[in-house]
Amino acid sequence: GLKVYASIKDVPEHVDFAMILINARSVAKVVEECAEKGVRAIVVVSDGFAERDREGARLQDELVNVARARGVRIIGPNTAGVVNTSNGFNPCPYEAGYYKLREGPVAICAQTGMINPQAFPYPVLGFGVSKICDFGNKCDLNECDMLEYLGNDPHTHVISMYLESIHDGQSFLKISKRVTPQKPFLVVKSGATKEGAMATFSHTGAMAIDDKVFQAVCNQAGILRLDNFEELFKMPKIFASQSLPSGNQVGIMSFTGGIAALAIDEAARHRLRLAEFTLETAGMLEDIFPGLGRMPVDMGPMMAALKDAFDQYPRILEIVLGDPNIHALFSVLWASPKREILGRYIEAYELVKERFDKPVATWIYGPDPQLIAELRSQIEEMGFPVFEEPETCIKAIGLAVKYARIREKR
Amino acid sequence: GLKVYASIKDVPEHVDFAMILINARSVAKVVEECAEKGVRAIVVVSDGFAERDREGARLQDELVNVARARGVRIIGPNTAGVVNTSNGFNPCPYEAGYYKLREGPVAICAQTGMINPQAFPYPVLGFGVSKICDFGNKCDLNECDMLEYLGNDPHTHVISMYLESIHDGQSFLKISKRVTPQKPFLVVKSGATKEGAMATFSHTGAMAIDDKVFQAVCNQAGILRLDNFEELFKMPKIFASQSLPSGNQVGIMSFTGGIAALAIDEAARHRLRLAEFTLETAGMLEDIFPGLGRMPVDMGPMMAALKDAFDQYPRILEIVLGDPNIHALFSVLWASPKREILGRYIEAYELVKERFDKPVATWIYGPDPQLIAELRSQIEEMGFPVFEEPETCIKAIGLAVKYARIREKR
């Protein structure tokens, strides 16, 4: 039931924004018409430009020339576009199965449409997003423009970005330095290997910079570099809802020693220290159950020995988080088929939410995926992030500690 | 409605197996009684032994002495026990929410109960298991015994193991060397850092060996070492259903260039080479759509340009897998809300399943988790593994190539 026009010039009203999905050869001409109509912002979804071949590169140059001459700004070409949750703007060019995106503090940007709503199930992300942007070939607006914009965007508190190339290294360094003392800036970059760099070139026609140079830029600018694509979505979570830790001592609470041992390995890799209880805390825990007053806290033996062990859970969590030596907590929960136990967790988390301002990263395990999902969503609604792997919890805490230090230094 | 006896001696029938869950101090006495009753196999779930303190270590010694004297074999103490899917034996000591485990080729063993059915949702694993075993403190039966047993077990074709300590390095090396030419042996080990090694000690009372020594053992014995706990469950999948690749050239089929670039980075890290098409293959693909005949195969442009692009999908997959230069395939599928597209994938996979014997690792992305889960289960039922992250697909192929080489050498 929507009216279709043969050309933008036929539209009677003023037009703010255009999205172009036609054949690459006709794009420059349509941009020209858009400019005449008064459109200043254009997303070019069409592909077949610099990422394709020489002829495509020529078409891209032509497109840029028209845009520059007419004062039009372009995102793309070869992009899935942008999303702005603050005003509900979500012009997806593909079949996405419409859903309303949850508003939140995290901006996700990438040199790929893999981050847009047609490709990623945002409702299960566990946090809300402020902006989404696929840069595409970055013929005009690039990651520097976006970073500058997001640095000033009051709706964005965390920036997570996937990059294949850097348009202008000096600007990128300068703007990053300005942004990172205000907001965590997380980056995944392809082209870390020679083979990947060549593939990057053929994907968007942009040359990837040497990975060592890029790493040096990250170190200098306080950018938190991530290791893989999934982390682009996982790692912002620790910053989306948790306060920054005041030190690098991490506490571990678990129902099993095996996971604690792996977590301690991972903690050491991220330069975290396993917290040690004060004598007072240790005493209080030992009073509840012998052996409980040492780190990592293994509630397994207590659970096996006491019939009402889970009734103690809220108090134990409160005592552990109350210890001044603990700057952040890795909390392992067992999603027991006994539902009353799950209620105890919720009770405990509500209690500590009111009283403490320390980051808690939670991992849930158990025999029933449905039960895990349910408990997870309850805990995330309370504002505590839940991660899918134990190692991810620890790495997230490691990043939070790293960022707290970056912020202190500036 | 089950009859309970005060002592095993009161049971009128013969007893094959006992599981002990009582206080540590009484365990040795009950083992003695079991021995008198003729029980030869005992799982000691109780904790409070060497992992707790000196007194516990003494109780453990006492337990071992009784077992040795009476010819009884023990798994544990401090274990969640064993599962055998071939005969349906699944004596879980905890509330697990009973479900029947799917029988299959993978044995999962660990020095933690985190792998047992009360802790892990096996139904969503995507493959069946043959045996599960939590070693616990390994006072009698240890990882060497288990490895030897699984090496000879006709129901087990892949062995995945989490270790905190090695009971006897020489035996472990010897038995591993015997097993790895027959079956892939995958190991995750904690204690890789100094801090983790100390934690391991306090968890089971066993000393972890130096990580460099352990890595050397893995290299010498052809053990595939994994990086984290999740991989214990994820990585066996590539061996559970796929044949071994005949070389290290990997093909990539995707609907987006961004993921291909990251995949190529990851492939280079695992010493895989990006396959190049023969001229014949390239020609056939270019005939379908210009630009399609190069690696990585990006179907995005075709999808945007042709209305019936997905009708071509089965033929494209068949041509790609038919290329002799391709030894394994990383296949990226977009779970489009348009269901007819999903049908094309299934059709294509059915086709290649009949014709080719090359490993395919699939990653599915899309806006709807429900649709992803549905497509995933359909593809896995056909015998193709689906992984949750793009990097995991590549790593799994890397492990398959590595194992194929290990097997060749022996």
PDB file of N, CA, C and O in Angstrom, chain A residues 47 95-96 112 114 117-119 121 162 190-193 195-196 199 203 228-230 256 258 264-265 268 301 334 338 363 366-367 389 391, chain B residues 47 95-96 112 114 117-119 121 162 190-193 196 199 203 228-230 256-258 264-265 268 301 334 338 363 366-367 389 391:
ATOM      1  N   ASP A  47      26.185  -3.048  -4.372  1.00  0.00           N
ATOM      2  CA  ASP A  47      27.589  -3.441  -4.424  1.00  0.00           C
ATOM      3  C   ASP A  47      28.055  -3.429  -5.878  1.00  0.00           C
ATOM      4  O   ASP A  47      27.354  -2.925  -6.752  1.00  0.00           O
ATOM      5  N   GLU A  95      15.332  -8.865   3.992  1.00  0.00           N
ATOM      6  CA  GLU A  95      14.310  -9.525   4.813  1.00  0.00           C
ATOM      7  C   GLU A  95      14.890  -9.770   6.200  1.00  0.00           C
ATOM      8  O   GLU A  95      15.800 -10.578   6.353  1.00  0.00           O
ATOM      9  N   ALA A  96      14.394  -9.086   7.182  1.00  0.00           N
ATOM     10  CA  ALA A  96      14.963  -9.263   8.515  1.00  0.00           C
ATOM     11  C   ALA A  96      13.974  -9.914   9.457  1.00  0.00           C
ATOM     12  O   ALA A  96      14.351 -10.411  10.501  1.00  0.00           O
ATOM     13  N   THR A 112      31.044  -4.698   7.672  1.00  0.00           N
ATOM     14  CA  THR A 112      30.278  -5.832   7.164  1.00  0.00           C
ATOM     15  C   THR A 112      28.838  -5.700   7.649  1.00  0.00           C
ATOM     16  O   THR A 112      28.580  -5.179   8.739  1.00  0.00           O
ATOM     17  N   MET A 114      27.119  -8.076   8.586  1.00  0.00           N
ATOM     18  CA  MET A 114      26.883  -9.152   9.550  1.00  0.00           C
ATOM     19  C   MET A 114      26.371  -8.650  10.893  1.00  0.00           C
ATOM     20  O   MET A 114      25.952  -9.437  11.726  1.00  0.00           O
ATOM     21  N   PRO A 117      20.450  -5.930  11.596  1.00  0.00           N
ATOM     22  CA  PRO A 117      19.362  -6.770  12.135  1.00  0.00           C
ATOM     23  C   PRO A 117      18.937  -7.934  11.245  1.00  0.00           C
ATOM     24  O   PRO A 117      18.284  -8.849  11.726  1.00  0.00           O
ATOM     25  N   GLN A 118      19.288  -7.910   9.975  1.00  0.00           N
ATOM     26  CA  GLN A 118      18.921  -9.062   9.136  1.00  0.00           C
ATOM     27  C   GLN A 118      19.867 -10.237   9.393  1.00  0.00           C
ATOM     28  O   GLN A 118      19.598 -11.362   9.002  1.00  0.00           O
ATOM     29  N   ALA A 119      20.981  -9.950  10.069  1.00  0.00           N
ATOM     30  CA  ALA A 119      22.007 -10.972  10.244  1.00  0.00           C
ATOM     31  C   ALA A 119      22.213 -11.394  11.690  1.00  0.00           C
ATOM     32  O   ALA A 119      22.705 -12.484  11.950  1.00  0.00           O
ATOM     33  N   PRO A 121      20.698 -11.793  15.754  1.00  0.00           N
ATOM     34  CA  PRO A 121      19.505 -11.797  16.617  1.00  0.00           C
ATOM     35  C   PRO A 121      19.687 -10.903  17.855  1.00  0.00           C
ATOM     36  O   PRO A 121      19.950 -11.391  18.934  1.00  0.00           O
ATOM     37  N   TYR A 162      34.123  -3.608  14.273  1.00  0.00           N
ATOM     38  CA  TYR A 162      34.898  -4.553  13.465  1.00  0.00           C
ATOM     39  C   TYR A 162      35.476  -3.800  12.271  1.00  0.00           C
ATOM     40  O   TYR A 162      34.744  -3.163  11.514  1.00  0.00           O
ATOM     41  N   SER A 190      40.290  -7.720  11.182  1.00  0.00           N
ATOM     42  CA  SER A 190      40.758  -8.799  10.315  1.00  0.00           C
ATOM     43  C   SER A 190      42.057  -8.347   9.653  1.00  0.00           C
ATOM     44  O   SER A 190      42.511  -7.224   9.837  1.00  0.00           O
ATOM     45  N   GLY A 191      42.640  -9.240   8.897  1.00  0.00           N
ATOM     46  CA  GLY A 191      43.896  -8.892   8.241  1.00  0.00           C
ATOM     47  C   GLY A 191      45.072  -9.031   9.196  1.00  0.00           C
ATOM     48  O   GLY A 191      46.139  -8.462   8.971  1.00  0.00           O
ATOM     49  N   ALA A 192      44.890  -9.782  10.277  1.00  0.00           N
ATOM     50  CA  ALA A 192      45.986  -9.984  11.233  1.00  0.00           C
ATOM     51  C   ALA A 192      47.058 -10.886  10.618  1.00  0.00           C
ATOM     52  O   ALA A 192      48.206 -10.845  11.012  1.00  0.00           O
ATOM     53  N   THR A 193      46.693 -11.705   9.637  1.00  0.00           N
ATOM     54  CA  THR A 193      47.666 -12.529   8.939  1.00  0.00           C
ATOM     55  C   THR A 193      47.810 -12.001   7.507  1.00  0.00           C
ATOM     56  O   THR A 193      46.966 -11.257   7.022  1.00  0.00           O
ATOM     57  N   GLU A 195      47.493 -13.625   4.790  1.00  0.00           N
ATOM     58  CA  GLU A 195      46.398 -14.167   3.985  1.00  0.00           C
ATOM     59  C   GLU A 195      45.111 -13.372   4.220  1.00  0.00           C
ATOM     60  O   GLU A 195      44.371 -13.070   3.288  1.00  0.00           O
ATOM     61  N   GLY A 196      44.862 -13.039   5.491  1.00  0.00           N
ATOM     62  CA  GLY A 196      43.666 -12.283   5.830  1.00  0.00           C
ATOM     63  C   GLY A 196      43.713 -10.887   5.247  1.00  0.00           C
ATOM     64  O   GLY A 196      42.704 -10.337   4.804  1.00  0.00           O
ATOM     65  N   ALA A 199      42.703 -11.025   1.674  1.00  0.00           N
ATOM     66  CA  ALA A 199      41.261 -11.241   1.540  1.00  0.00           C
ATOM     67  C   ALA A 199      40.500  -9.959   1.817  1.00  0.00           C
ATOM     68  O   ALA A 199      39.512  -9.639   1.152  1.00  0.00           O
ATOM     69  N   HIS A 203      37.791  -7.902  -0.489  1.00  0.00           N
ATOM     70  CA  HIS A 203      36.418  -7.710  -0.002  1.00  0.00           C
ATOM     71  C   HIS A 203      35.935  -6.275  -0.173  1.00  0.00           C
ATOM     72  O   HIS A 203      34.850  -6.028  -0.653  1.00  0.00           O
ATOM     73  N   ASN A 228      38.038 -12.102  18.341  1.00  0.00           N
ATOM     74  CA  ASN A 228      37.253 -12.705  17.268  1.00  0.00           C
ATOM     75  C   ASN A 228      35.890 -12.046  17.129  1.00  0.00           C
ATOM     76  O   ASN A 228      35.496 -11.213  17.947  1.00  0.00           O
ATOM     77  N   PHE A 229      35.201 -12.438  16.089  1.00  0.00           N
ATOM     78  CA  PHE A 229      33.951 -11.789  15.717  1.00  0.00           C
ATOM     79  C   PHE A 229      32.909 -11.844  16.832  1.00  0.00           C
ATOM     80  O   PHE A 229      32.199 -10.860  17.086  1.00  0.00           O
ATOM     81  N   GLU A 230      32.781 -12.987  17.490  1.00  0.00           N
ATOM     82  CA  GLU A 230      31.774 -13.133  18.532  1.00  0.00           C
ATOM     83  C   GLU A 230      31.985 -12.141  19.671  1.00  0.00           C
ATOM     84  O   GLU A 230      31.045 -11.681  20.295  1.00  0.00           O
ATOM     85  N   THR A 256      31.829 -26.150  41.659  1.00  0.00           N
ATOM     86  CA  THR A 256      32.711 -27.183  41.156  1.00  0.00           C
ATOM     87  C   THR A 256      34.129 -26.642  41.030  1.00  0.00           C
ATOM     88  O   THR A 256      34.342 -25.526  40.556  1.00  0.00           O
ATOM     89  N   GLY A 258      36.586 -27.811  39.174  1.00  0.00           N
ATOM     90  CA  GLY A 258      37.181 -27.901  37.831  1.00  0.00           C
ATOM     91  C   GLY A 258      37.127 -26.582  37.086  1.00  0.00           C
ATOM     92  O   GLY A 258      38.110 -26.143  36.493  1.00  0.00           O
ATOM     93  N   ILE A 264      41.111 -19.752  36.840  1.00  0.00           N
ATOM     94  CA  ILE A 264      42.332 -19.164  37.394  1.00  0.00           C
ATOM     95  C   ILE A 264      43.418 -19.082  36.326  1.00  0.00           C
ATOM     96  O   ILE A 264      44.139 -18.089  36.225  1.00  0.00           O
ATOM     97  N   ASP A 265      43.514 -20.118  35.495  1.00  0.00           N
ATOM     98  CA  ASP A 265      44.434 -20.049  34.339  1.00  0.00           C
ATOM     99  C   ASP A 265      44.112 -18.833  33.476  1.00  0.00           C
ATOM    100  O   ASP A 265      44.991 -18.061  33.102  1.00  0.00           O
ATOM    101  N   ALA A 268      44.960 -15.506  35.063  1.00  0.00           N
ATOM    102  CA  ALA A 268      46.393 -15.204  35.009  1.00  0.00           C
ATOM    103  C   ALA A 268      46.768 -14.667  33.630  1.00  0.00           C
ATOM    104  O   ALA A 268      47.577 -13.742  33.500  1.00  0.00           O
ATOM    105  N   PRO A 301      30.987 -29.053  48.073  1.00  0.00           N
ATOM    106  CA  PRO A 301      30.935 -29.911  49.263  1.00  0.00           C
ATOM    107  C   PRO A 301      29.767 -29.556  50.191  1.00  0.00           C
ATOM    108  O   PRO A 301      29.084 -30.437  50.694  1.00  0.00           O
ATOM    109  N   TRP A 334      24.645 -23.047  39.053  1.00  0.00           N
ATOM    110  CA  TRP A 334      24.135 -24.308  38.524  1.00  0.00           C
ATOM    111  C   TRP A 334      22.617 -24.197  38.397  1.00  0.00           C
ATOM    112  O   TRP A 334      21.918 -24.020  39.386  1.00  0.00           O
ATOM    113  N   LYS A 338      15.709 -28.209  40.322  1.00  0.00           N
ATOM    114  CA  LYS A 338      14.919 -27.778  41.475  1.00  0.00           C
ATOM    115  C   LYS A 338      14.734 -26.267  41.407  1.00  0.00           C
ATOM    116  O   LYS A 338      15.660 -25.497  41.658  1.00  0.00           O
ATOM    117  N   TRP A 363      28.337 -17.121  34.846  1.00  0.00           N
ATOM    118  CA  TRP A 363      28.215 -18.233  33.899  1.00  0.00           C
ATOM    119  C   TRP A 363      27.250 -19.245  34.497  1.00  0.00           C
ATOM    120  O   TRP A 363      27.345 -19.566  35.680  1.00  0.00           O
ATOM    121  N   GLY A 366      24.141 -26.315  33.480  1.00  0.00           N
ATOM    122  CA  GLY A 366      23.081 -27.188  33.954  1.00  0.00           C
ATOM    123  C   GLY A 366      22.608 -28.122  32.869  1.00  0.00           C
ATOM    124  O   GLY A 366      23.047 -28.024  31.730  1.00  0.00           O
ATOM    125  N   PRO A 367      21.695 -29.022  33.210  1.00  0.00           N
ATOM    126  CA  PRO A 367      21.284 -30.052  32.251  1.00  0.00           C
ATOM    127  C   PRO A 367      20.228 -29.581  31.260  1.00  0.00           C
ATOM    128  O   PRO A 367      20.009 -30.236  30.248  1.00  0.00           O
ATOM    129  N   GLU A 389      30.382 -18.693  28.169  1.00  0.00           N
ATOM    130  CA  GLU A 389      31.483 -19.585  28.527  1.00  0.00           C
ATOM    131  C   GLU A 389      32.170 -19.039  29.768  1.00  0.00           C
ATOM    132  O   GLU A 389      32.232 -17.828  29.966  1.00  0.00           O
ATOM    133  N   GLU A 391      35.345 -18.886  30.320  1.00  0.00           N
ATOM    134  CA  GLU A 391      36.496 -18.084  29.934  1.00  0.00           C
ATOM    135  C   GLU A 391      36.086 -16.672  29.520  1.00  0.00           C
ATOM    136  O   GLU A 391      36.834 -15.714  29.733  1.00  0.00           O
TER     137      GLU A 391
ATOM    138  N   ASP B  47      33.018 -36.450  48.761  1.00  0.00           N
ATOM    139  CA  ASP B  47      34.247 -35.645  48.732  1.00  0.00           C
ATOM    140  C   ASP B  47      34.785 -35.517  50.150  1.00  0.00           C
ATOM    141  O   ASP B  47      34.324 -36.215  51.049  1.00  0.00           O
ATOM    142  N   GLU B  95      20.425 -34.269  41.142  1.00  0.00           N
ATOM    143  CA  GLU B  95      19.205 -33.963  40.403  1.00  0.00           C
ATOM    144  C   GLU B  95      19.600 -33.549  38.992  1.00  0.00           C
ATOM    145  O   GLU B  95      20.211 -32.499  38.800  1.00  0.00           O
ATOM    146  N   ALA B  96      19.283 -34.356  38.026  1.00  0.00           N
ATOM    147  CA  ALA B  96      19.702 -34.031  36.668  1.00  0.00           C
ATOM    148  C   ALA B  96      18.515 -33.700  35.783  1.00  0.00           C
ATOM    149  O   ALA B  96      18.671 -33.095  34.745  1.00  0.00           O
ATOM    150  N   THR B 112      36.413 -33.467  36.480  1.00  0.00           N
ATOM    151  CA  THR B 112      35.374 -32.611  37.043  1.00  0.00           C
ATOM    152  C   THR B 112      34.012 -33.185  36.648  1.00  0.00           C
ATOM    153  O   THR B 112      33.855 -33.767  35.574  1.00  0.00           O
ATOM    154  N   MET B 114      31.614 -31.457  35.823  1.00  0.00           N
ATOM    155  CA  MET B 114      31.006 -30.501  34.891  1.00  0.00           C
ATOM    156  C   MET B 114      30.587 -31.139  33.572  1.00  0.00           C
ATOM    157  O   MET B 114      29.912 -30.524  32.764  1.00  0.00           O
ATOM    158  N   PRO B 117      25.711 -35.551  33.228  1.00  0.00           N
ATOM    159  CA  PRO B 117      24.392 -35.091  32.755  1.00  0.00           C
ATOM    160  C   PRO B 117      23.685 -34.100  33.689  1.00  0.00           C
ATOM    161  O   PRO B 117      22.769 -33.428  33.260  1.00  0.00           O
ATOM    162  N   GLN B 118      24.112 -33.988  34.942  1.00  0.00           N
ATOM    163  CA  GLN B 118      23.463 -33.003  35.800  1.00  0.00           C
ATOM    164  C   GLN B 118      23.988 -31.599  35.505  1.00  0.00           C
ATOM    165  O   GLN B 118      23.419 -30.617  35.951  1.00  0.00           O
ATOM    166  N   ALA B 119      25.100 -31.540  34.753  1.00  0.00           N
ATOM    167  CA  ALA B 119      25.752 -30.250  34.531  1.00  0.00           C
ATOM    168  C   ALA B 119      25.730 -29.790  33.086  1.00  0.00           C
ATOM    169  O   ALA B 119      25.861 -28.607  32.809  1.00  0.00           O
ATOM    170  N   PRO B 121      23.938 -29.915  29.117  1.00  0.00           N
ATOM    171  CA  PRO B 121      22.747 -30.286  28.334  1.00  0.00           C
ATOM    172  C   PRO B 121      23.107 -31.086  27.089  1.00  0.00           C
ATOM    173  O   PRO B 121      23.133 -30.563  25.974  1.00  0.00           O
ATOM    174  N   TYR B 162      39.275 -33.621  29.683  1.00  0.00           N
ATOM    175  CA  TYR B 162      39.773 -32.476  30.454  1.00  0.00           C
ATOM    176  C   TYR B 162      40.626 -33.009  31.593  1.00  0.00           C
ATOM    177  O   TYR B 162      40.174 -33.833  32.377  1.00  0.00           O
ATOM    178  N   SER B 190      44.079 -27.798  32.426  1.00  0.00           N
ATOM    179  CA  SER B 190      44.252 -26.618  33.274  1.00  0.00           C
ATOM    180  C   SER B 190      45.657 -26.653  33.846  1.00  0.00           C
ATOM    181  O   SER B 190      46.412 -27.587  33.617  1.00  0.00           O
ATOM    182  N   GLY B 191      45.986 -25.621  34.583  1.00  0.00           N
ATOM    183  CA  GLY B 191      47.323 -25.559  35.151  1.00  0.00           C
ATOM    184  C   GLY B 191      48.345 -25.082  34.135  1.00  0.00           C
ATOM    185  O   GLY B 191      49.543 -25.283  34.281  1.00  0.00           O
ATOM    186  N   ALA B 192      47.862 -24.416  33.069  1.00  0.00           N
ATOM    187  CA  ALA B 192      48.791 -23.900  32.048  1.00  0.00           C
ATOM    188  C   ALA B 192      49.578 -22.713  32.595  1.00  0.00           C
ATOM    189  O   ALA B 192      50.669 -22.418  32.134  1.00  0.00           O
ATOM    190  N   THR B 193      49.028 -22.040  33.593  1.00  0.00           N
ATOM    191  CA  THR B 193      49.760 -20.947  34.238  1.00  0.00           C
ATOM    192  C   THR B 193      50.159 -21.400  35.644  1.00  0.00           C
ATOM    193  O   THR B 193      49.607 -22.362  36.170  1.00  0.00           O
ATOM    194  N   GLY B 196      47.163 -21.277  37.864  1.00  0.00           N
ATOM    195  CA  GLY B 196      46.229 -22.364  37.596  1.00  0.00           C
ATOM    196  C   GLY B 196      46.745 -23.678  38.157  1.00  0.00           C
ATOM    197  O   GLY B 196      45.978 -24.496  38.667  1.00  0.00           O
ATOM    198  N   ALA B 199      45.964 -23.847  41.779  1.00  0.00           N
ATOM    199  CA  ALA B 199      44.533 -24.066  42.009  1.00  0.00           C
ATOM    200  C   ALA B 199      44.175 -25.525  41.767  1.00  0.00           C
ATOM    201  O   ALA B 199      43.383 -26.114  42.495  1.00  0.00           O
ATOM    202  N   HIS B 203      42.371 -28.294  44.213  1.00  0.00           N
ATOM    203  CA  HIS B 203      41.092 -28.896  43.819  1.00  0.00           C
ATOM    204  C   HIS B 203      41.065 -30.412  43.997  1.00  0.00           C
ATOM    205  O   HIS B 203      40.135 -30.977  44.544  1.00  0.00           O
ATOM    206  N   ASN B 228      40.159 -24.386  25.488  1.00  0.00           N
ATOM    207  CA  ASN B 228      39.294 -24.034  26.604  1.00  0.00           C
ATOM    208  C   ASN B 228      38.202 -25.086  26.822  1.00  0.00           C
ATOM    209  O   ASN B 228      38.029 -25.997  26.021  1.00  0.00           O
ATOM    210  N   PHE B 229      37.497 -24.897  27.914  1.00  0.00           N
ATOM    211  CA  PHE B 229      36.529 -25.890  28.355  1.00  0.00           C
ATOM    212  C   PHE B 229      35.447 -26.168  27.315  1.00  0.00           C
ATOM    213  O   PHE B 229      35.064 -27.318  27.096  1.00  0.00           O
ATOM    214  N   GLU B 230      34.948 -25.117  26.664  1.00  0.00           N
ATOM    215  CA  GLU B 230      33.881 -25.294  25.684  1.00  0.00           C
ATOM    216  C   GLU B 230      34.320 -26.183  24.528  1.00  0.00           C
ATOM    217  O   GLU B 230      33.524 -26.905  23.948  1.00  0.00           O
ATOM    218  N   THR B 256      28.595 -13.103   2.687  1.00  0.00           N
ATOM    219  CA  THR B 256      29.136 -11.840   3.153  1.00  0.00           C
ATOM    220  C   THR B 256      30.660 -11.910   3.181  1.00  0.00           C
ATOM    221  O   THR B 256      31.241 -12.905   3.622  1.00  0.00           O
ATOM    222  N   GLY B 257      31.291 -10.861   2.693  1.00  0.00           N
ATOM    223  CA  GLY B 257      32.749 -10.850   2.612  1.00  0.00           C
ATOM    224  C   GLY B 257      33.435 -10.701   3.961  1.00  0.00           C
ATOM    225  O   GLY B 257      34.541 -11.183   4.162  1.00  0.00           O
ATOM    226  N   GLY B 258      32.760 -10.028   4.910  1.00  0.00           N
ATOM    227  CA  GLY B 258      33.388  -9.750   6.211  1.00  0.00           C
ATOM    228  C   GLY B 258      33.783 -11.026   6.937  1.00  0.00           C
ATOM    229  O   GLY B 258      34.895 -11.145   7.462  1.00  0.00           O
ATOM    230  N   ILE B 264      39.656 -16.313   6.877  1.00  0.00           N
ATOM    231  CA  ILE B 264      40.962 -16.514   6.240  1.00  0.00           C
ATOM    232  C   ILE B 264      42.086 -16.255   7.239  1.00  0.00           C
ATOM    233  O   ILE B 264      43.079 -16.981   7.286  1.00  0.00           O
ATOM    234  N   ASP B 265      41.918 -15.231   8.078  1.00  0.00           N
ATOM    235  CA  ASP B 265      42.879 -15.003   9.168  1.00  0.00           C
ATOM    236  C   ASP B 265      42.996 -16.245  10.037  1.00  0.00           C
ATOM    237  O   ASP B 265      44.089 -16.711  10.353  1.00  0.00           O
ATOM    238  N   ALA B 268      44.714 -19.178   8.369  1.00  0.00           N
ATOM    239  CA  ALA B 268      46.172 -19.034   8.332  1.00  0.00           C
ATOM    240  C   ALA B 268      46.774 -19.415   9.681  1.00  0.00           C
ATOM    241  O   ALA B 268      47.817 -20.056   9.750  1.00  0.00           O
ATOM    242  N   PRO B 301      26.507 -10.659  -3.649  1.00  0.00           N
ATOM    243  CA  PRO B 301      26.120  -9.884  -4.826  1.00  0.00           C
ATOM    244  C   PRO B 301      25.064 -10.592  -5.682  1.00  0.00           C
ATOM    245  O   PRO B 301      24.105  -9.966  -6.136  1.00  0.00           O
ATOM    246  N   TRP B 334      22.861 -18.218   5.708  1.00  0.00           N
ATOM    247  CA  TRP B 334      22.026 -17.173   6.285  1.00  0.00           C
ATOM    248  C   TRP B 334      20.635 -17.740   6.511  1.00  0.00           C
ATOM    249  O   TRP B 334      19.964 -18.132   5.562  1.00  0.00           O
ATOM    250  N   LYS B 338      12.728 -16.034   5.074  1.00  0.00           N
ATOM    251  CA  LYS B 338      12.037 -16.698   3.964  1.00  0.00           C
ATOM    252  C   LYS B 338      12.321 -18.187   4.009  1.00  0.00           C
ATOM    253  O   LYS B 338      13.423 -18.641   3.697  1.00  0.00           O
ATOM    254  N   TRP B 363      28.424 -22.684   9.623  1.00  0.00           N
ATOM    255  CA  TRP B 363      28.021 -21.655  10.597  1.00  0.00           C
ATOM    256  C   TRP B 363      26.761 -20.998  10.064  1.00  0.00           C
ATOM    257  O   TRP B 363      26.678 -20.677   8.884  1.00  0.00           O
ATOM    258  N   GLY B 366      21.719 -15.202  11.355  1.00  0.00           N
ATOM    259  CA  GLY B 366      20.411 -14.689  10.950  1.00  0.00           C
ATOM    260  C   GLY B 366      19.755 -13.937  12.079  1.00  0.00           C
ATOM    261  O   GLY B 366      20.268 -13.909  13.201  1.00  0.00           O
ATOM    262  N   PRO B 367      18.594 -13.355  11.799  1.00  0.00           N
ATOM    263  CA  PRO B 367      17.951 -12.500  12.796  1.00  0.00           C
ATOM    264  C   PRO B 367      17.156 -13.263  13.848  1.00  0.00           C
ATOM    265  O   PRO B 367      16.813 -12.698  14.875  1.00  0.00           O
ATOM    266  N   GLU B 389      30.295 -20.490  16.204  1.00  0.00           N
ATOM    267  CA  GLU B 389      31.053 -19.317  15.792  1.00  0.00           C
ATOM    268  C   GLU B 389      31.804 -19.643  14.505  1.00  0.00           C
ATOM    269  O   GLU B 389      32.210 -20.784  14.295  1.00  0.00           O
ATOM    270  N   GLU B 391      34.825 -18.828  13.754  1.00  0.00           N
ATOM    271  CA  GLU B 391      36.199 -19.239  14.060  1.00  0.00           C
ATOM    272  C   GLU B 391      36.264 -20.712  14.485  1.00  0.00           C
ATOM    273  O   GLU B 391      37.249 -21.396  14.212  1.00  0.00           O
TER     274      GLU B 391
END
